[in-house]
PDB file of C-alpha atoms in Angstrom:
ATOM      1  CA  GLN Y   1      87.087  84.087  88.436  1.00 80.00           C
ATOM      2  CA  VAL Y   2      88.105  85.388  91.866  1.00 88.00           C
ATOM      3  CA  GLN Y   3      86.117  88.423  92.955  1.00 92.00           C
ATOM      4  CA  LEU Y   4      86.407  90.536  96.098  1.00 95.00           C
ATOM      5  CA  GLN Y   5      83.796  92.937  97.432  1.00 96.00           C
ATOM      6  CA  GLU Y   6      84.460  95.333 100.313  1.00 97.00           C
ATOM      7  CA  SER Y   7      81.820  96.803 102.583  1.00 97.00           C
ATOM      8  CA  GLY Y   8      81.593  98.651 105.879  1.00 98.00           C
ATOM      9  CA  GLY Y   9      83.217 101.969 105.030  1.00 98.00           C
ATOM     10  CA  ASP Y  10      81.573 104.998 106.601  1.00 98.00           C
ATOM     11  CA  SER Y  11      82.104 108.439 108.095  1.00 98.00           C
ATOM     12  CA  VAL Y  12      82.851 108.416 111.821  1.00 98.00           C
ATOM     13  CA  GLN Y  13      84.125 110.684 114.558  1.00 98.00           C
ATOM     14  CA  ALA Y  14      87.670 110.371 115.855  1.00 98.00           C
ATOM     15  CA  GLY Y  15      87.842 107.628 118.458  1.00 98.00           C
ATOM     16  CA  GLY Y  16      85.102 105.639 116.792  1.00 98.00           C
ATOM     17  CA  SER Y  17      85.176 102.129 115.369  1.00 98.00           C
ATOM     18  CA  LEU Y  18      84.375 100.431 112.086  1.00 98.00           C
ATOM     19  CA  ARG Y  19      84.513  96.879 110.805  1.00 98.00           C
ATOM     20  CA  LEU Y  20      85.315  96.387 107.155  1.00 98.00           C
ATOM     21  CA  ALA Y  21      84.398  93.163 105.389  1.00 98.00           C
ATOM     22  CA  CYS Y  22      85.726  91.653 102.185  1.00 96.00           C
ATOM     23  CA  ALA Y  23      83.628  88.879 100.699  1.00 95.00           C
ATOM     24  CA  GLY Y  24      85.510  86.621  98.338  1.00 91.00           C
ATOM     25  CA  SER Y  25      84.305  84.164  95.733  1.00 89.00           C
ATOM     26  CA  GLY Y  26      85.865  81.911  93.142  1.00 84.00           C
ATOM     27  CA  PHE Y  27      88.679  80.497  95.287  1.00 81.00           C
ATOM     28  CA  VAL Y  28      89.547  76.831  94.806  1.00 76.00           C
ATOM     29  CA  THR Y  29      91.541  76.675  98.036  1.00 78.00           C
ATOM     30  CA  ARG Y  30      91.100  78.055 101.546  1.00 79.00           C
ATOM     31  CA  GLU Y  31      94.829  78.645 101.932  1.00 89.00           C
ATOM     32  CA  TYR Y  32      95.664  82.119 100.692  1.00 90.00           C
ATOM     33  CA  CYS Y  33      97.142  85.453 101.622  1.00 95.00           C
ATOM     34  CA  GLY Y  34      94.640  88.123 102.516  1.00 95.00           C
ATOM     35  CA  ALA Y  35      95.476  91.780 102.928  1.00 97.00           C
ATOM     36  CA  TRP Y  36      94.110  95.239 103.507  1.00 98.00           C
ATOM     37  CA  PHE Y  37      95.651  98.268 101.847  1.00 98.00           C
ATOM     38  CA  ARG Y  38      94.716 101.919 102.021  1.00 98.00           C
ATOM     39  CA  LEU Y  39      95.254 104.813  99.662  1.00 97.00           C
ATOM     40  CA  ILE Y  40      95.444 108.413 100.826  1.00 94.00           C
ATOM     41  CA  PRO Y  41      95.369 111.040  98.061  1.00 87.00           C
ATOM     42  CA  GLY Y  42      98.894 112.161  97.231  1.00 91.00           C
ATOM     43  CA  LYS Y  43     100.527 109.209  98.968  1.00 94.00           C
ATOM     44  CA  GLU Y  44     101.578 105.711  97.961  1.00 94.00           C
ATOM     45  CA  ARG Y  45      99.340 102.772  98.713  1.00 96.00           C
ATOM     46  CA  GLU Y  46     100.065 101.491 102.223  1.00 97.00           C
ATOM     47  CA  ARG Y  47      99.869  97.850 103.281  1.00 97.00           C
ATOM     48  CA  VAL Y  48      97.856  97.952 106.485  1.00 98.00           C
ATOM     49  CA  ALA Y  49      97.518  94.287 107.433  1.00 98.00           C
ATOM     50  CA  THR Y  50      97.967  90.779 106.072  1.00 97.00           C
ATOM     51  CA  ILE Y  51      96.922  87.290 107.084  1.00 96.00           C
ATOM     52  CA  ASP Y  52      98.317  83.956 105.973  1.00 95.00           C
ATOM     53  CA  THR Y  53      95.420  81.510 106.256  1.00 90.00           C
ATOM     54  CA  SER Y  54      97.804  78.545 106.229  1.00 89.00           C
ATOM     55  CA  SER Y  55      99.757  79.536 109.338  1.00 92.00           C
ATOM     56  CA  MET Y  56      97.279  82.159 110.613  1.00 91.00           C
ATOM     57  CA  ARG Y  57     100.233  84.497 110.946  1.00 94.00           C
ATOM     58  CA  THR Y  58      99.165  88.133 110.799  1.00 97.00           C
ATOM     59  CA  PHE Y  59     100.899  91.426 110.176  1.00 97.00           C
ATOM     60  CA  VAL Y  60      99.681  94.853 111.183  1.00 97.00           C
ATOM     61  CA  ALA Y  61     101.455  98.049 110.209  1.00 97.00           C
ATOM     62  CA  ASN Y  62     103.032 100.093 112.987  1.00 97.00           C
ATOM     63  CA  SER Y  63     100.801 103.023 112.131  1.00 96.00           C
ATOM     64  CA  VAL Y  64      97.692 101.064 113.146  1.00 97.00           C
ATOM     65  CA  GLN Y  65      99.125  98.511 115.567  1.00 97.00           C
ATOM     66  CA  GLY Y  66      97.034  98.136 118.694  1.00 97.00           C
ATOM     67  CA  ARG Y  67      94.027  99.619 116.914  1.00 98.00           C
ATOM     68  CA  PHE Y  68      93.399  97.426 113.850  1.00 98.00           C
ATOM     69  CA  ILE Y  69      92.902  93.648 113.703  1.00 98.00           C
ATOM     70  CA  ILE Y  70      92.734  91.485 110.585  1.00 97.00           C
ATOM     71  CA  SER Y  71      90.774  88.242 110.720  1.00 96.00           C
ATOM     72  CA  ARG Y  72      89.082  85.649 108.535  1.00 93.00           C
ATOM     73  CA  ASP Y  73      85.770  83.817 108.587  1.00 90.00           C
ATOM     74  CA  ASN Y  74      86.580  80.600 106.769  1.00 80.00           C
ATOM     75  CA  ALA Y  75      82.952  79.480 106.499  1.00 83.00           C
ATOM     76  CA  LYS Y  76      82.017  82.687 104.689  1.00 85.00           C
ATOM     77  CA  ASP Y  77      85.339  83.095 102.841  1.00 86.00           C
ATOM     78  CA  THR Y  78      85.427  86.638 104.161  1.00 93.00           C
ATOM     79  CA  LEU Y  79      88.211  88.881 105.434  1.00 95.00           C
ATOM     80  CA  TYR Y  80      87.600  91.483 108.125  1.00 97.00           C
ATOM     81  CA  LEU Y  81      89.420  94.538 109.341  1.00 98.00           C
ATOM     82  CA  GLN Y  82      88.335  95.688 112.798  1.00 98.00           C
ATOM     83  CA  MET Y  83      89.303  99.313 113.333  1.00 98.00           C
ATOM     84  CA  HIS Y  84      89.212 100.955 116.763  1.00 98.00           C
ATOM     85  CA  ASN Y  85      90.236 104.379 118.039  1.00 98.00           C
ATOM     86  CA  LEU Y  86      90.106 105.787 114.542  1.00 98.00           C
ATOM     87  CA  LYS Y  87      92.074 108.935 113.827  1.00 98.00           C
ATOM     88  CA  PRO Y  88      91.675 111.569 111.108  1.00 97.00           C
ATOM     89  CA  GLU Y  89      94.891 110.295 109.503  1.00 96.00           C
ATOM     90  CA  ASP Y  90      93.159 106.942 108.957  1.00 97.00           C
ATOM     91  CA  THR Y  91      90.928 108.606 106.367  1.00 97.00           C
ATOM     92  CA  ALA Y  92      91.500 106.738 103.110  1.00 98.00           C
ATOM     93  CA  MET Y  93      90.085 104.408 100.523  1.00 98.00           C
ATOM     94  CA  TYR Y  94      90.545 100.895 101.876  1.00 98.00           C
ATOM     95  CA  TYR Y  95      91.083  97.947  99.543  1.00 98.00           C
ATOM     96  CA  CYS Y  96      91.180  94.241 100.245  1.00 97.00           C
ATOM     97  CA  ALA Y  97      93.409  91.924  98.267  1.00 97.00           C
ATOM     98  CA  ALA Y  98      94.011  88.196  98.024  1.00 95.00           C
ATOM     99  CA  ASP Y  99      96.402  85.781  96.396  1.00 93.00           C
ATOM    100  CA  SER Y 100      96.230  82.002  96.647  1.00 88.00           C
ATOM    101  CA  SER Y 101      99.655  81.512  95.056  1.00 86.00           C
ATOM    102  CA  ARG Y 102     101.822  83.220  97.661  1.00 84.00           C
ATOM    103  CA  VAL Y 103     101.037  81.463 100.938  1.00 84.00           C
ATOM    104  CA  GLY Y 104     104.044  81.972 103.199  1.00 88.00           C
ATOM    105  CA  ARG Y 105     104.975  85.124 101.292  1.00 92.00           C
ATOM    106  CA  CYS Y 106     102.156  87.473 102.264  1.00 95.00           C
ATOM    107  CA  LEU Y 107     104.282  90.536 103.055  1.00 94.00           C
ATOM    108  CA  SER Y 108     104.082  91.804  99.508  1.00 92.00           C
ATOM    109  CA  ASP Y 109     102.358  94.516  97.509  1.00 92.00           C
ATOM    110  CA  GLU Y 110     102.031  92.277  94.442  1.00 92.00           C
ATOM    111  CA  TYR Y 111      98.629  90.754  95.107  1.00 95.00           C
ATOM    112  CA  THR Y 112      96.709  89.313  92.180  1.00 94.00           C
ATOM    113  CA  PHE Y 113      93.122  90.090  93.111  1.00 95.00           C
ATOM    114  CA  TRP Y 114      91.741  93.366  94.406  1.00 96.00           C
ATOM    115  CA  GLY Y 115      88.408  94.731  95.499  1.00 97.00           C
ATOM    116  CA  GLN Y 116      86.967  98.044  94.357  1.00 97.00           C
ATOM    117  CA  GLY Y 117      87.559  99.799  97.668  1.00 97.00           C
ATOM    118  CA  THR Y 118      85.447 101.268 100.449  1.00 98.00           C
ATOM    119  CA  GLN Y 119      85.819 104.802 101.791  1.00 98.00           C
ATOM    120  CA  VAL Y 120      86.603 105.475 105.443  1.00 98.00           C
ATOM    121  CA  THR Y 121      86.390 109.073 106.608  1.00 98.00           C
ATOM    122  CA  VAL Y 122      87.313 110.089 110.153  1.00 98.00           C
ATOM    123  CA  SER Y 123      86.465 113.582 111.343  1.00 97.00           C
ATOM    124  CA  SER Y 124      87.967 115.398 114.310  1.00 94.00           C
TER     125      SER Y 124
END
């Protein structure tokens, strides 16, 4: 029943900014783990950021720390990923994920629900 839909991916110049959105539906609770992952061809999926909506604790990977921010709009049941100072190495397919069963255990790659992905391309 849970569905996730990403949007906001685009092609930008290095140093630019984008804001990705992940609209969710079908949740029966507002306490869940939300996450953003990215997949670069030839590399393993990387966990970029997570948010625990119960504690509002967030995690951001070292590779994007200081540049990316994960947030939630509870009224819209939507996750966001604000990306600033984008670099060519940020080029990837970005996926959002959610799991209402693992609150307090969000630092995981085993999320139940996934979006279809949105492409971010950063040129030099």
